[in-house]
CSV table of C-alpha atoms in Angstrom, one decimal:
chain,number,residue,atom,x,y,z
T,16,UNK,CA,6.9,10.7,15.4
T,17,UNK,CA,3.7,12.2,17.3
T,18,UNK,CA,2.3,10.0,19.9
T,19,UNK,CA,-1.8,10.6,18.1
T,20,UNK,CA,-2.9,11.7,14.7
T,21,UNK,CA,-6.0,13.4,14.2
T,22,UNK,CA,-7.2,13.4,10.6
T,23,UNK,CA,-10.6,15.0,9.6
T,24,UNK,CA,-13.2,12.8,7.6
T,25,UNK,CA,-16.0,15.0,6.6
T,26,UNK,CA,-15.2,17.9,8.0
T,27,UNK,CA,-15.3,15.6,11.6
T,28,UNK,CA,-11.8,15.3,13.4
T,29,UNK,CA,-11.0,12.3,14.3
T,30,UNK,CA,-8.6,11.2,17.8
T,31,UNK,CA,-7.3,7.4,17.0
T,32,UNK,CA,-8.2,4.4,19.2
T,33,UNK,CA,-5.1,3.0,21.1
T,34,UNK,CA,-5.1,-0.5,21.0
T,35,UNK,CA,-2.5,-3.4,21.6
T,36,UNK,CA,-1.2,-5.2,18.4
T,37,UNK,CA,1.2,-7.5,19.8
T,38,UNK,CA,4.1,-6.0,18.0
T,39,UNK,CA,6.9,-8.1,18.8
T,40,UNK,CA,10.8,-6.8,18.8
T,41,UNK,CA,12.3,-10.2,18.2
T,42,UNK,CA,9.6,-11.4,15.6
T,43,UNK,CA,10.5,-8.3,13.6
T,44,UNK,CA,14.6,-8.8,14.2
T,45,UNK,CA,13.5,-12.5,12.8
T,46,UNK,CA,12.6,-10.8,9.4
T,47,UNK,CA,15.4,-8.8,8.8
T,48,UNK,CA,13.2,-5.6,9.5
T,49,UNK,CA,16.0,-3.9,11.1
T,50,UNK,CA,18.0,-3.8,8.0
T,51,UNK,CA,18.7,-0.8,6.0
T,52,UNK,CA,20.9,0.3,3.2
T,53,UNK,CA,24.5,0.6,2.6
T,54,UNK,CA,25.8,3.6,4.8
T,55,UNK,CA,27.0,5.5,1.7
T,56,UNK,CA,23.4,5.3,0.4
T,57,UNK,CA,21.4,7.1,3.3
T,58,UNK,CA,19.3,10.1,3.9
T,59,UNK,CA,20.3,12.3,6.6
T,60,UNK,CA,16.4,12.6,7.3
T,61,UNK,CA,16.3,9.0,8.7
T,62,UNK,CA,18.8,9.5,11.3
T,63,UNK,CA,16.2,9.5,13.7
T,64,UNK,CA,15.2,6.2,13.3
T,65,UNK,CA,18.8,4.5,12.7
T,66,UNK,CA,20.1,2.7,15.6
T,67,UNK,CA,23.7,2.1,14.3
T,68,UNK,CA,25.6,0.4,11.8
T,69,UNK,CA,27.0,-2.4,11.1
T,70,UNK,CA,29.7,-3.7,8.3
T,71,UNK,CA,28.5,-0.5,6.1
T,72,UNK,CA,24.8,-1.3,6.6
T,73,UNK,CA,22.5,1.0,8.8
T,74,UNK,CA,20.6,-0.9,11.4
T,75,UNK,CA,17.2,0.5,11.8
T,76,UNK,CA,15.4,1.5,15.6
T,77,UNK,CA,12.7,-1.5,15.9
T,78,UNK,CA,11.5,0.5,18.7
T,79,UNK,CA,10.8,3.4,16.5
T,80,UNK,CA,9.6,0.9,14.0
T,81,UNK,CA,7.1,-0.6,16.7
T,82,UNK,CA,5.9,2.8,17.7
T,83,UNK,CA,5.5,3.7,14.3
T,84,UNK,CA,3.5,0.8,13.0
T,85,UNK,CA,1.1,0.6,15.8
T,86,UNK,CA,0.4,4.0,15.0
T,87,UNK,CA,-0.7,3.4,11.6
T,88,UNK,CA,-2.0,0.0,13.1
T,89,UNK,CA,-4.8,2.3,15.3
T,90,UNK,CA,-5.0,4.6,12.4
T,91,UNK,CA,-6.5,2.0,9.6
T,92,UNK,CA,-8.2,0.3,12.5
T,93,UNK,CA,-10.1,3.5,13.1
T,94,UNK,CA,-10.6,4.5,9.3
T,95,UNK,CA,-11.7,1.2,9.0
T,96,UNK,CA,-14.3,1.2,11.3
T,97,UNK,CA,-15.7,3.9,9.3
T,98,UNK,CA,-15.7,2.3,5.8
T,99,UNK,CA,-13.1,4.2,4.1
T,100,UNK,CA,-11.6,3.1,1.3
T,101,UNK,CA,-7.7,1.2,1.0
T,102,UNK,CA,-5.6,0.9,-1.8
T,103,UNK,CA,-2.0,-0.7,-1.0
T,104,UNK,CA,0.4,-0.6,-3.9
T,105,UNK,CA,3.5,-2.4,-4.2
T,106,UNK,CA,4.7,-3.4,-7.5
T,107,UNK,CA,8.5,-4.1,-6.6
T,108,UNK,CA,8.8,-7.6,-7.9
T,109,UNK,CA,9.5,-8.7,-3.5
T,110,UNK,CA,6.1,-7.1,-2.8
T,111,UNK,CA,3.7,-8.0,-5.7
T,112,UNK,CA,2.3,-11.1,-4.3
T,113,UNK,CA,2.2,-10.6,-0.5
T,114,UNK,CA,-0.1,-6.8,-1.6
T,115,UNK,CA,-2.3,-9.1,-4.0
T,116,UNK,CA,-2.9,-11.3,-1.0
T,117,UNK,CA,-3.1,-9.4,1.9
T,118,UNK,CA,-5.5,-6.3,-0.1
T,119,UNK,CA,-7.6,-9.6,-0.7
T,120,UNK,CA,-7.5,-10.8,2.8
T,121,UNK,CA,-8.6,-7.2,3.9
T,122,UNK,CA,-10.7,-6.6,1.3
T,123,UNK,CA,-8.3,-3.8,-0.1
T,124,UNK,CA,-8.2,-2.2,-3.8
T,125,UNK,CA,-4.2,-2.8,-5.0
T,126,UNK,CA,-1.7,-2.3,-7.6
T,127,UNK,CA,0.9,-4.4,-7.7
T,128,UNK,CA,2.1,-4.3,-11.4
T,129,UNK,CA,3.3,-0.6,-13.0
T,130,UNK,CA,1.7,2.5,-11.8
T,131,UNK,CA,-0.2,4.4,-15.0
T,132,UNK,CA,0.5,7.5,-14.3
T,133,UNK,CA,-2.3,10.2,-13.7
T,134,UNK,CA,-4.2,6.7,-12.0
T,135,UNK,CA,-5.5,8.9,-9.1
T,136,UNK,CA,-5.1,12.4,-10.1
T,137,UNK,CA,-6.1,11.9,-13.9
T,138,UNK,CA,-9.1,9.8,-12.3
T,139,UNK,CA,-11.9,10.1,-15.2
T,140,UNK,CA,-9.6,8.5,-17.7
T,141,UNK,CA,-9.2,5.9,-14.8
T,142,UNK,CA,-12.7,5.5,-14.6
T,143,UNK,CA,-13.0,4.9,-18.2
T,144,UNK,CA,-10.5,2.6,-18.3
T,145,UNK,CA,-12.1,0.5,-15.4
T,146,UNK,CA,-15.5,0.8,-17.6
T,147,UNK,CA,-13.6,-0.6,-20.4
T,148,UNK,CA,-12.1,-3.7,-18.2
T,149,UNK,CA,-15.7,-4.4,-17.2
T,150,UNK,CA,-17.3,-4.2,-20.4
T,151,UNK,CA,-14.8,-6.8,-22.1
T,152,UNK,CA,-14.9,-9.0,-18.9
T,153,UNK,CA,-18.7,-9.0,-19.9
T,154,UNK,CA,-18.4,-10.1,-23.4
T,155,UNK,CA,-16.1,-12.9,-22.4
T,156,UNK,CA,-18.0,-14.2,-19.7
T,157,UNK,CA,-20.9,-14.1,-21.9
T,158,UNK,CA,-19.0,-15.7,-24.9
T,159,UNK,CA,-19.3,-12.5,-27.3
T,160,UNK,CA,-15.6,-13.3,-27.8
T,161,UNK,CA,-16.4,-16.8,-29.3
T,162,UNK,CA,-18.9,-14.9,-31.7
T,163,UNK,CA,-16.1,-12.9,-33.6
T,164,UNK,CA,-13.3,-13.5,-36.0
T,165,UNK,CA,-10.7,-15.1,-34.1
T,166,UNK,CA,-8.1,-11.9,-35.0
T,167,UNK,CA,-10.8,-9.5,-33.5
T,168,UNK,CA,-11.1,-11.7,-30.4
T,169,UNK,CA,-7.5,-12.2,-29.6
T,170,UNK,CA,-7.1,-8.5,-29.8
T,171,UNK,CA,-9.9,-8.0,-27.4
T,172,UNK,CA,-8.5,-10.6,-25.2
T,173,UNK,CA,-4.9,-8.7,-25.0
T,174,UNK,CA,-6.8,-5.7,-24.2
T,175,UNK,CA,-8.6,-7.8,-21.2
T,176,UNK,CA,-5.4,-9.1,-20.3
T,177,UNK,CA,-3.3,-5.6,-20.1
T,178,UNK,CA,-6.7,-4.2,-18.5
T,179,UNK,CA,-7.0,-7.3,-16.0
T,180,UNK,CA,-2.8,-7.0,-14.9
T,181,UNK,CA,-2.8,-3.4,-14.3
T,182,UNK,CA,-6.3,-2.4,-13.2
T,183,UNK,CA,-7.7,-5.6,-11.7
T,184,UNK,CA,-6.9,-5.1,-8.3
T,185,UNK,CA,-9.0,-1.0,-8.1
T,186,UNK,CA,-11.9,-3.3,-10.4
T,187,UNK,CA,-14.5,-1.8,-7.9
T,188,UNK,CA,-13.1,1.3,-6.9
T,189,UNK,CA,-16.0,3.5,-7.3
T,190,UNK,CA,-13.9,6.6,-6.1
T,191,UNK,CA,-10.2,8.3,-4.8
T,192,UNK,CA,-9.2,6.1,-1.9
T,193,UNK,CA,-9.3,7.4,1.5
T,194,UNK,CA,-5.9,6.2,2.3
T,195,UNK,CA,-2.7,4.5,0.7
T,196,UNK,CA,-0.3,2.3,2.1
T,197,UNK,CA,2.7,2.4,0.1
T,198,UNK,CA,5.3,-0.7,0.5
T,199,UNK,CA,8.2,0.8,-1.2
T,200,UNK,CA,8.8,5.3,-1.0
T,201,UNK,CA,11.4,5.5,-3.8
T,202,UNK,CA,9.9,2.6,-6.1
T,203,UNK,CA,6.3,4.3,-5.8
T,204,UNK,CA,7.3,7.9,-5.7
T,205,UNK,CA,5.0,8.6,-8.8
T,206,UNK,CA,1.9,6.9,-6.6
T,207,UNK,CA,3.1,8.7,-3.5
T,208,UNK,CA,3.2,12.0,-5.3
T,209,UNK,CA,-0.4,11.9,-6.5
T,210,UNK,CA,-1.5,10.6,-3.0
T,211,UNK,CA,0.2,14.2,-1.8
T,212,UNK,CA,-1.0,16.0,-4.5
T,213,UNK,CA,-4.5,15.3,-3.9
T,214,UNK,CA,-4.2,14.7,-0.3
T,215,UNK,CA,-4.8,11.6,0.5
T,216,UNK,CA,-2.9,10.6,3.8
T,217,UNK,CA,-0.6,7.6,3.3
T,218,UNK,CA,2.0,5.0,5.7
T,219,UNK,CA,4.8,4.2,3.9
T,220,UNK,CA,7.7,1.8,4.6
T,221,UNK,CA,10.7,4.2,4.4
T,222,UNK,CA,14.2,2.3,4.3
T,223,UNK,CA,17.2,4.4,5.3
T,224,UNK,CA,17.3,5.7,1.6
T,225,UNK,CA,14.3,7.5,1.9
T,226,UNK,CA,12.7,10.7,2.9
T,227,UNK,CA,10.0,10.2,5.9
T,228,UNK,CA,8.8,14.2,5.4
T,229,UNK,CA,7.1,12.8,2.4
T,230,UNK,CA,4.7,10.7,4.5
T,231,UNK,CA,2.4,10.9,7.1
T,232,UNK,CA,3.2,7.7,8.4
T,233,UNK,CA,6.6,6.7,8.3
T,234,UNK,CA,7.1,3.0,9.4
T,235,UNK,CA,10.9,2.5,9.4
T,236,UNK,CA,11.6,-0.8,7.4
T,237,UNK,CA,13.6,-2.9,5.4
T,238,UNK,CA,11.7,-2.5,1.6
T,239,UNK,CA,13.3,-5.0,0.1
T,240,UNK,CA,12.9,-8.0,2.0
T,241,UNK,CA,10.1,-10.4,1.3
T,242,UNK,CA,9.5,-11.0,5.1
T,243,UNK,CA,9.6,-7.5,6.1
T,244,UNK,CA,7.0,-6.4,3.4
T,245,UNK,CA,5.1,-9.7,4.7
T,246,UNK,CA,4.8,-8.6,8.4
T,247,UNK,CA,3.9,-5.1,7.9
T,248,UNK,CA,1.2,-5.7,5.6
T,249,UNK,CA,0.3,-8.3,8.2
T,250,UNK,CA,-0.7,-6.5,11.1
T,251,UNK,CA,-2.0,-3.4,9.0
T,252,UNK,CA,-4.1,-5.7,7.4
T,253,UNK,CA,-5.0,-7.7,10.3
T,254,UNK,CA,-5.9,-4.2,12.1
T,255,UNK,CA,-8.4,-3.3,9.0
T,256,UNK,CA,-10.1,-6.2,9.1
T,257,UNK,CA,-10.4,-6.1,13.0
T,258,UNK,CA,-12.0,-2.6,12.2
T,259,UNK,CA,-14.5,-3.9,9.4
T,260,UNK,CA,-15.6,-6.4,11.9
T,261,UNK,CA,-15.6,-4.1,14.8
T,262,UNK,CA,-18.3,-2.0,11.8
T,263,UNK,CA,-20.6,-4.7,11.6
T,264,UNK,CA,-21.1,-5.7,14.5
């Protein structure tokens, strides 16, 4: 893991702010971070950040894990700072809450139900689709939907309702987001693979099943576990926030 990232944003470079995050070892122990996969399960690639194994399970490096998160911690708090845009996705069935609440909290887009595919790389249709969202969340706030036959209506309200689940939480995404954090590498590949293929830099949690080449932010972690999920988004959420407020002050 390099020690600074420097991104460029507009053609500027861009040298991240170091900052203290209170980061603590045994908090993180306390949610099972440290917990990988079954040994016969691993990728070679994270052997870096394993620190040993125990009864067939990989025990990830919270050291690595703490370096690696503050890094991404002074990397969204820089970003944000600037006003870029977030999208966190998450759509494990552990993570779909906690990203609804803490892209909320941080004033985030999300999506934490199924991917579309083509959401960021086939991005007209997206934007179409979003137009389509709005314009029925119109008409039923306006009571159009009262107006019509009832079979017409309740097929206009399924369309809100598939629209609302899947595209609610990008609703005012007006363009490509400037970063992603990604909660889970091998449940989101098809997210992660149109972040790479359009170049947009992401953090990812990356158990010991996964690949950390395919990010630029590896944060070692358990992806399964509910309180793992929970403390990572916390303080990379809790760092974009601190950078929005940092903005307008």
């Amino acid at each position: 893991m390099i020690h600074f990232i420097s991104l460029f944003w507009g053609g500027k470079r861009t040298r991240m702010s170091k900052r203290y995050w209170n980061i603590d070892l045994e908090e993180m122990m306390e949610a099972r971070v440290h917990l990988g996969h079954k040994t016969r399960k691993w990728n070679p690639k994270m052997a870096p950040y394993i620190f040993t194994e125990r009864k067939d399970t990989h025990i990830i490096n919270l050291a690595k894990t703490a370096r690696s998160l503050s890094e991404a911690c002074d990397l969204v708090f820089d970003i944000a700072g600037r006003g870029k845009q977030f999208l966190i996705v998450g759509t494990k069935y552990q993570a779909t809450d906690l990203v609804a609440s803490a892209a909320t909290e941080a004033r985030c887009h999300y999506v934490n139900r199924k991917w579309l595919g083509g959401m960021l790389t086939n991005w007209s249709t997206t934007e179409t689709r979003l137009q389509k969202f709005k314009d029925l969340k119109k008409e039923q706030d306006t009571g159009r939907f009262n107006q019509l036959p009832k079979k017409e209506a309740a097929m206009l309200k399924r369309q809100l309702d598939q629209l609302q689940k899947y595209l609610g939480g990008i609703r005012y995404m007006r363009s490509l987001p400037d970063i992603a954090i990604i909660t889970n590498q091998r449940e989101e590949s098809i997210a992660l693979g149109e972040c790479r293929t359009l170049g947009i830099p992401t953090i990812c949690l990356v158990d010991t099943d996964c690949d950390p080449d395919l990010v630029d932010i590896p944060i070692p972690a358990n992806d399964d576990g509910i309180a793992s999920i929970q403390l990572i988004l916390n303080r990379l959420t809790s760092a974009i926030c601190e950078g929005r407020a940092l903005r307008s002050l």
